[in-house]
Tab-separated table of C-alpha atoms in Angstrom:
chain	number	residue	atom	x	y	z
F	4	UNK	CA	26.952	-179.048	306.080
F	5	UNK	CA	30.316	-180.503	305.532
F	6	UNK	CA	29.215	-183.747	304.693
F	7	UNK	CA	32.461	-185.085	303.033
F	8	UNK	CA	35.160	-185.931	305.289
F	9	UNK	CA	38.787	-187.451	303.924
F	10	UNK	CA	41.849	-189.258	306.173
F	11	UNK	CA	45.014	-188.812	304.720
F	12	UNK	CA	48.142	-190.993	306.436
F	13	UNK	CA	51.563	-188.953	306.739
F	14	UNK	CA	52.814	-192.878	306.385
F	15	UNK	CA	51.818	-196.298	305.912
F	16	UNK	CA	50.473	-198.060	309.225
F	17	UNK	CA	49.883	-195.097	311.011
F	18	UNK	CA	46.135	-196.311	311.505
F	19	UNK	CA	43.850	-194.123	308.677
F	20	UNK	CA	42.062	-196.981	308.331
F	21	UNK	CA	41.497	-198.065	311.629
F	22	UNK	CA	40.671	-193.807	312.398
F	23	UNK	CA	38.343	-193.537	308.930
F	24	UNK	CA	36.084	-196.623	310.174
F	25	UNK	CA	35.821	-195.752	313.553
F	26	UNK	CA	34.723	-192.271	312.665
F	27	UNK	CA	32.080	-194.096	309.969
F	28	UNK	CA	30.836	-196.217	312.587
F	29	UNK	CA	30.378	-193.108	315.342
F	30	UNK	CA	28.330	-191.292	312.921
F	31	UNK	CA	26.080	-194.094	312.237
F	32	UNK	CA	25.318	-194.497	316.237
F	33	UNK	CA	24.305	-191.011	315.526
F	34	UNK	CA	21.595	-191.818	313.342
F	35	UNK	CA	23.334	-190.769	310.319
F	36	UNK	CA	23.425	-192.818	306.688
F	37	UNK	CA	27.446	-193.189	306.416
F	38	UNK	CA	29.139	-194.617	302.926
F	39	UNK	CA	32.154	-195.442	303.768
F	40	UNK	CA	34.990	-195.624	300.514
F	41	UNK	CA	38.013	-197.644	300.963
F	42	UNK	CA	39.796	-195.599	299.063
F	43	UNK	CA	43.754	-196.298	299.547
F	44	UNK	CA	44.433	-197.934	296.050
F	45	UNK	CA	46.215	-200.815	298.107
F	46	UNK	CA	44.825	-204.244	297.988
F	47	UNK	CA	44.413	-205.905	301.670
F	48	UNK	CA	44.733	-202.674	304.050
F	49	UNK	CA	40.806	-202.854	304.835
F	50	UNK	CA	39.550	-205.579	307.278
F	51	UNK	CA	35.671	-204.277	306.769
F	52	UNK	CA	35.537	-206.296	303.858
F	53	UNK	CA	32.465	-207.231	302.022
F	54	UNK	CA	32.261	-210.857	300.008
F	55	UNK	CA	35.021	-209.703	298.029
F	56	UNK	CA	33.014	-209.664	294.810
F	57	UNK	CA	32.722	-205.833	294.278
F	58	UNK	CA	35.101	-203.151	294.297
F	59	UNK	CA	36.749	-199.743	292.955
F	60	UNK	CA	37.945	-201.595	290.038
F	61	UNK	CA	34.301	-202.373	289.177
F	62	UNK	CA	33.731	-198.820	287.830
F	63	UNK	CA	36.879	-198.201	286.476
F	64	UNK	CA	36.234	-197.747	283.251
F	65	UNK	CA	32.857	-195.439	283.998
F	66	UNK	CA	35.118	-193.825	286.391
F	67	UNK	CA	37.986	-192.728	283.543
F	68	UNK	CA	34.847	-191.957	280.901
F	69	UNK	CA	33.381	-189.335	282.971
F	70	UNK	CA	30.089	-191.479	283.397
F	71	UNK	CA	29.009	-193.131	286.543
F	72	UNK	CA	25.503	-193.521	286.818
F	73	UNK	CA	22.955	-194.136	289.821
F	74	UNK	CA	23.090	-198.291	288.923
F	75	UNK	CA	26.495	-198.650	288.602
F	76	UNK	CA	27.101	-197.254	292.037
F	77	UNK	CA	24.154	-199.363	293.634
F	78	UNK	CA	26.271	-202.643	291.744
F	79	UNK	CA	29.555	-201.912	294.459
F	80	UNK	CA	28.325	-200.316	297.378
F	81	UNK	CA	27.744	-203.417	299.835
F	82	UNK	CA	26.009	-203.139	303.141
F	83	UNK	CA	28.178	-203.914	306.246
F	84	UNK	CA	27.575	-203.446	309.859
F	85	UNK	CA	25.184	-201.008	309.752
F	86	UNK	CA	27.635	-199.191	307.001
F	87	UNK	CA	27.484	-198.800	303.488
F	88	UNK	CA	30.997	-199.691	301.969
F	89	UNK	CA	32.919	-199.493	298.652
F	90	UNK	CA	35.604	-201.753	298.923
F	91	UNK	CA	38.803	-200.734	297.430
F	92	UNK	CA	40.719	-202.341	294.753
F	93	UNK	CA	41.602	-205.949	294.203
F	94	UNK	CA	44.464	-205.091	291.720
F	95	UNK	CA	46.711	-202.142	293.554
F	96	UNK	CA	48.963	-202.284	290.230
F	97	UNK	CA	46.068	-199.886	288.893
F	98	UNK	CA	45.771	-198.254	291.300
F	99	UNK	CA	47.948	-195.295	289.547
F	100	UNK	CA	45.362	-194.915	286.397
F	101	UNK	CA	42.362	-193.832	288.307
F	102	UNK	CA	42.362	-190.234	287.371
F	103	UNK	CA	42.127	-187.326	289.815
F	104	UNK	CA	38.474	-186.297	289.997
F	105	UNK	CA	37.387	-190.077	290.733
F	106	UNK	CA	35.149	-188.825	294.154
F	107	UNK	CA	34.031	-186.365	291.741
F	108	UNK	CA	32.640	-188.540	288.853
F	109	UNK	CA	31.374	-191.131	291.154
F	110	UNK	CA	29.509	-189.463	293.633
F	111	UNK	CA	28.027	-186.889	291.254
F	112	UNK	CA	24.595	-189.409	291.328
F	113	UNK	CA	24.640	-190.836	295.312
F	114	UNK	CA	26.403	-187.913	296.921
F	115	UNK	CA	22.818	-187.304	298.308
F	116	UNK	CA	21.539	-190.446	299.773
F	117	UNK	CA	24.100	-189.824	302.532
F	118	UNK	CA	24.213	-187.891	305.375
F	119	UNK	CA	28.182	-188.693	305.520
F	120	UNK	CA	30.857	-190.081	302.857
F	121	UNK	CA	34.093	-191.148	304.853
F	122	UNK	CA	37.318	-191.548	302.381
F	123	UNK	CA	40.001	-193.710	303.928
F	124	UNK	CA	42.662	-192.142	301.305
F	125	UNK	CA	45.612	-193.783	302.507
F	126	UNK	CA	48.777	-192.321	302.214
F	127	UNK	CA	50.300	-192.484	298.448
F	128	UNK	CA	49.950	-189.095	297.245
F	129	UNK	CA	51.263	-190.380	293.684
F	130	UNK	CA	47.541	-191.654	292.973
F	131	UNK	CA	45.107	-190.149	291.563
F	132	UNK	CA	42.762	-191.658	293.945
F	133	UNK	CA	44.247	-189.774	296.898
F	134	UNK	CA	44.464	-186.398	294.633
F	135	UNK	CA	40.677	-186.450	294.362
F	136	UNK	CA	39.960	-187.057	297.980
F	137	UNK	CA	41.621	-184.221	298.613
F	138	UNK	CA	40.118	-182.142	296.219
F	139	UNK	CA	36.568	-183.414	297.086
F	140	UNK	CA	36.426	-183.474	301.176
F	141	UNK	CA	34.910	-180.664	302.639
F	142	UNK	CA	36.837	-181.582	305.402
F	143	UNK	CA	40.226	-183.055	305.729
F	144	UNK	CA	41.892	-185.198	308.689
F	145	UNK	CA	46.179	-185.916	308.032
F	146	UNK	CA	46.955	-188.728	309.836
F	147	UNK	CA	50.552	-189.205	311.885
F	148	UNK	CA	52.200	-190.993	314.838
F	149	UNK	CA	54.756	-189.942	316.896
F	150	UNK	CA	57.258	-191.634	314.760
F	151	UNK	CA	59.713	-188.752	312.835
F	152	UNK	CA	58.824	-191.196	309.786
F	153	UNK	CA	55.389	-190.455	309.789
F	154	UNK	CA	55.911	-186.845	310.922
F	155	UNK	CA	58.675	-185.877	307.956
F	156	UNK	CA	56.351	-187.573	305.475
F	157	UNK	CA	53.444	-185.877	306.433
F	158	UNK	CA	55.781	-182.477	306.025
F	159	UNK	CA	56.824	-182.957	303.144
F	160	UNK	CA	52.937	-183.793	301.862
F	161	UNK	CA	51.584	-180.437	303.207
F	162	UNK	CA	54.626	-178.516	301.880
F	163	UNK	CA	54.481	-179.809	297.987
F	164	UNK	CA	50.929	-180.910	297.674
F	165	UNK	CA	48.303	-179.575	299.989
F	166	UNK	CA	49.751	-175.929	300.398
F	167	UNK	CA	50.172	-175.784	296.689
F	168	UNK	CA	46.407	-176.640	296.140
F	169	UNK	CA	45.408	-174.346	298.961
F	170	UNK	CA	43.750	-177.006	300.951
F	171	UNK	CA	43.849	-177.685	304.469
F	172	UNK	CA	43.118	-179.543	307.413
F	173	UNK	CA	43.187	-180.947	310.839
F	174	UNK	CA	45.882	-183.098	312.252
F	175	UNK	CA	45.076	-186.417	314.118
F	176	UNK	CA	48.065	-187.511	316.508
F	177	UNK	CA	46.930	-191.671	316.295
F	178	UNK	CA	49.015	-194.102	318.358
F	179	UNK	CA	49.790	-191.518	321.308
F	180	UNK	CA	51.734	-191.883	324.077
F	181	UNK	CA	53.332	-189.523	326.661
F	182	UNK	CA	56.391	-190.648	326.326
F	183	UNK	CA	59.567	-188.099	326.758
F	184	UNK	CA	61.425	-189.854	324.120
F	185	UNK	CA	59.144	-189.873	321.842
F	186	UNK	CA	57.575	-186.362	319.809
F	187	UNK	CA	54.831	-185.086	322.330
F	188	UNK	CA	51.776	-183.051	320.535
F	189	UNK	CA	53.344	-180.030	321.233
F	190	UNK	CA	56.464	-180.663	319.175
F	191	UNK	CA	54.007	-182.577	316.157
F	192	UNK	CA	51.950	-179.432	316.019
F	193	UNK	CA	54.699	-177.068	315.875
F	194	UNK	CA	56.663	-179.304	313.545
F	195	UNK	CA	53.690	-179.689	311.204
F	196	UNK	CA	52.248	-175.791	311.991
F	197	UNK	CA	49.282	-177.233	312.341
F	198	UNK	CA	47.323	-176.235	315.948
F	199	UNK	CA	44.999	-178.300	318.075
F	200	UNK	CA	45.776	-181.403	317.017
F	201	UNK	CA	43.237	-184.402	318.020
F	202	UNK	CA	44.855	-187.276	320.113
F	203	UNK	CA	43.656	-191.156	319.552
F	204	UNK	CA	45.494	-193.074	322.419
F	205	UNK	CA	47.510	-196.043	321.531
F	206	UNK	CA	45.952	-199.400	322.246
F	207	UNK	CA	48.309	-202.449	322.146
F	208	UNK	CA	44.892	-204.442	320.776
F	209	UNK	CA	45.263	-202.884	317.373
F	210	UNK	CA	46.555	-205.655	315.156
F	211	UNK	CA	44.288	-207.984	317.139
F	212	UNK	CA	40.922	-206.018	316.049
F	213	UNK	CA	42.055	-205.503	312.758
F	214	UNK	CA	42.071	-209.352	312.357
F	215	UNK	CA	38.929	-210.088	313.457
F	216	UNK	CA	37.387	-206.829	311.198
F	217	UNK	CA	36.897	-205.054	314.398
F	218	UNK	CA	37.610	-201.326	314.954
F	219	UNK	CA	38.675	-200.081	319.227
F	220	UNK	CA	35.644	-198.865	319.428
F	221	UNK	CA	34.222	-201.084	322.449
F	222	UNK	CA	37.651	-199.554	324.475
F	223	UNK	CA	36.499	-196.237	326.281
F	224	UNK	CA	39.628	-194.518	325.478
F	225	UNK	CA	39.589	-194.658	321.977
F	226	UNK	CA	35.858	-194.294	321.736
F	227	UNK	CA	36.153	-191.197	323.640
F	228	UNK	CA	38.508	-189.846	321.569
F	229	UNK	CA	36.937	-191.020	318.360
F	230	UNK	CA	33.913	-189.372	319.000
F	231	UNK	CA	35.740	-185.760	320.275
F	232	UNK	CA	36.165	-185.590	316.747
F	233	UNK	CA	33.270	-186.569	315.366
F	234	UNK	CA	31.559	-183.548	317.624
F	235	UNK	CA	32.891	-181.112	314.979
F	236	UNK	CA	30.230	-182.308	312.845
F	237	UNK	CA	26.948	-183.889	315.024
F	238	UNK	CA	26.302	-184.058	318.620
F	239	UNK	CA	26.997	-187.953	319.931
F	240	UNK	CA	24.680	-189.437	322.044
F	241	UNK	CA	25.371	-188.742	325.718
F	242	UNK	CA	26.189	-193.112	327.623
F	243	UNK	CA	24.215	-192.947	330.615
F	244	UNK	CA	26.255	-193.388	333.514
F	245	UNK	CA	25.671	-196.694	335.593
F	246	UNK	CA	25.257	-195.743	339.305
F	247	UNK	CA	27.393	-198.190	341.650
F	248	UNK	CA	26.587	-198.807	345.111
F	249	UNK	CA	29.224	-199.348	347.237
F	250	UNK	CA	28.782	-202.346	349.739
F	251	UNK	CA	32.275	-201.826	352.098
């Protein structure tokens, strides 16, 4: 079972956060035991956030001696919303000495007491945080918008780091619109030769739910779409349909 799944953003703000913890909170309505790592190495970009207490940087120095045992992962993994969470760092200028087999080392003793690890990897592929989620996923989601931005850096990401590594993935087109002047999915899939791309519809709500620590997930569209993907991996539960009666 590919129980490891990673989100990688082609930019910043193209929603890998908001995308990582929507697919986290489908698979738990599917019964499944889902850790969920905020694992960007930027300080602020989550808005599941725990009591602010524990974090990445609490292991740290396990993390970069090779030895993480069963305790010190049970010391930052907080229980949210049905989730279990890692939050990520509180110091992003440190971000840059985590070393690259981080995901490896720490989930070496808890890897099996989930069904499901989500990595929200962000985007800087300078980190060694984001190296390891890449190496570690068992499956990998890139992350873009239709913004040429977004689409260039996620080009240029595939062309001198993923292909190099031999390591692929699936694209997710977040933010979409069909809008002529804008790349349609198409043009994104030729442009990043990447087929069958996965569309999340744009929702002007966004910045509004990520203030109040709330994913789209209550919006049909997005749900919808959300859990499309999640069907590679597990079967979501079937919403009864409510029969109307029509009084005209």
């Amino acid at each position: 079972m590919k129980k490891i799944i990673g989100f990688f953003g082609g930019d910043s703000q193209v929603g890998t956060t908001m995308i990582s913890q929507s697919i986290a909170e489908c698979l738990k309505t599917c019964g499944k035991q889902v850790l969920l790592i905020k694992g960007s190495g930027k300080y602020g970009e989550e808005f599941m956030n725990g009591d602010g207490r524990y974090s990445l940087d609490d292991i740290k120095a396990n993390i970069i001696s090779g030895k993480v045992s069963y305790e010190d992962m049970e010391q930052v993994i907080i229980e949210s919303k049905g989730l279990f969470v890692i939050s990520s760092v509180r110091n992003p200028f440190t971000s840059k000495y985590y070393p690259e087999n981080t995901y490896e080392v720490m989930l070496a003793s808890v890897a099996d007491e989930f069904d499901y690890i989500v990595i929200d990897a962000g985007n800087d592929a300078n980190l060694g945080l984001m190296i390891s989620a890449l190496n570690v996923s068992d499956s990998r989601y890139f992350v873009t918008t239709q913004q040429s931005k977004a689409i260039h850096r996620l080009i240029q990401m595939k062309k001198n780091i993923t292909q190099p590594l031999g390591l692929d993935g699936h694209l997710i087109i977040n933010k979409y619109m069909k809008d002529p002047a804008l790349f349609l999915k198409r043009d994104i899939e030729s442009l990043c030769e990447i087929q069958n791309a996965s569309m999340v519809p744009y929702l002007e709500y966004g910045w509004q739910m990520e203030m109040e620590g709330r994913t789209l997930m209550h919006f049909h569209k997005f749900a919808k779409s959300i859990e499309q993907i999640v069907e590679d991996f597990e079967e979501t539960p079937k919403k009864e349909k409510t029969w109307k009666k029509s009084f005209a």
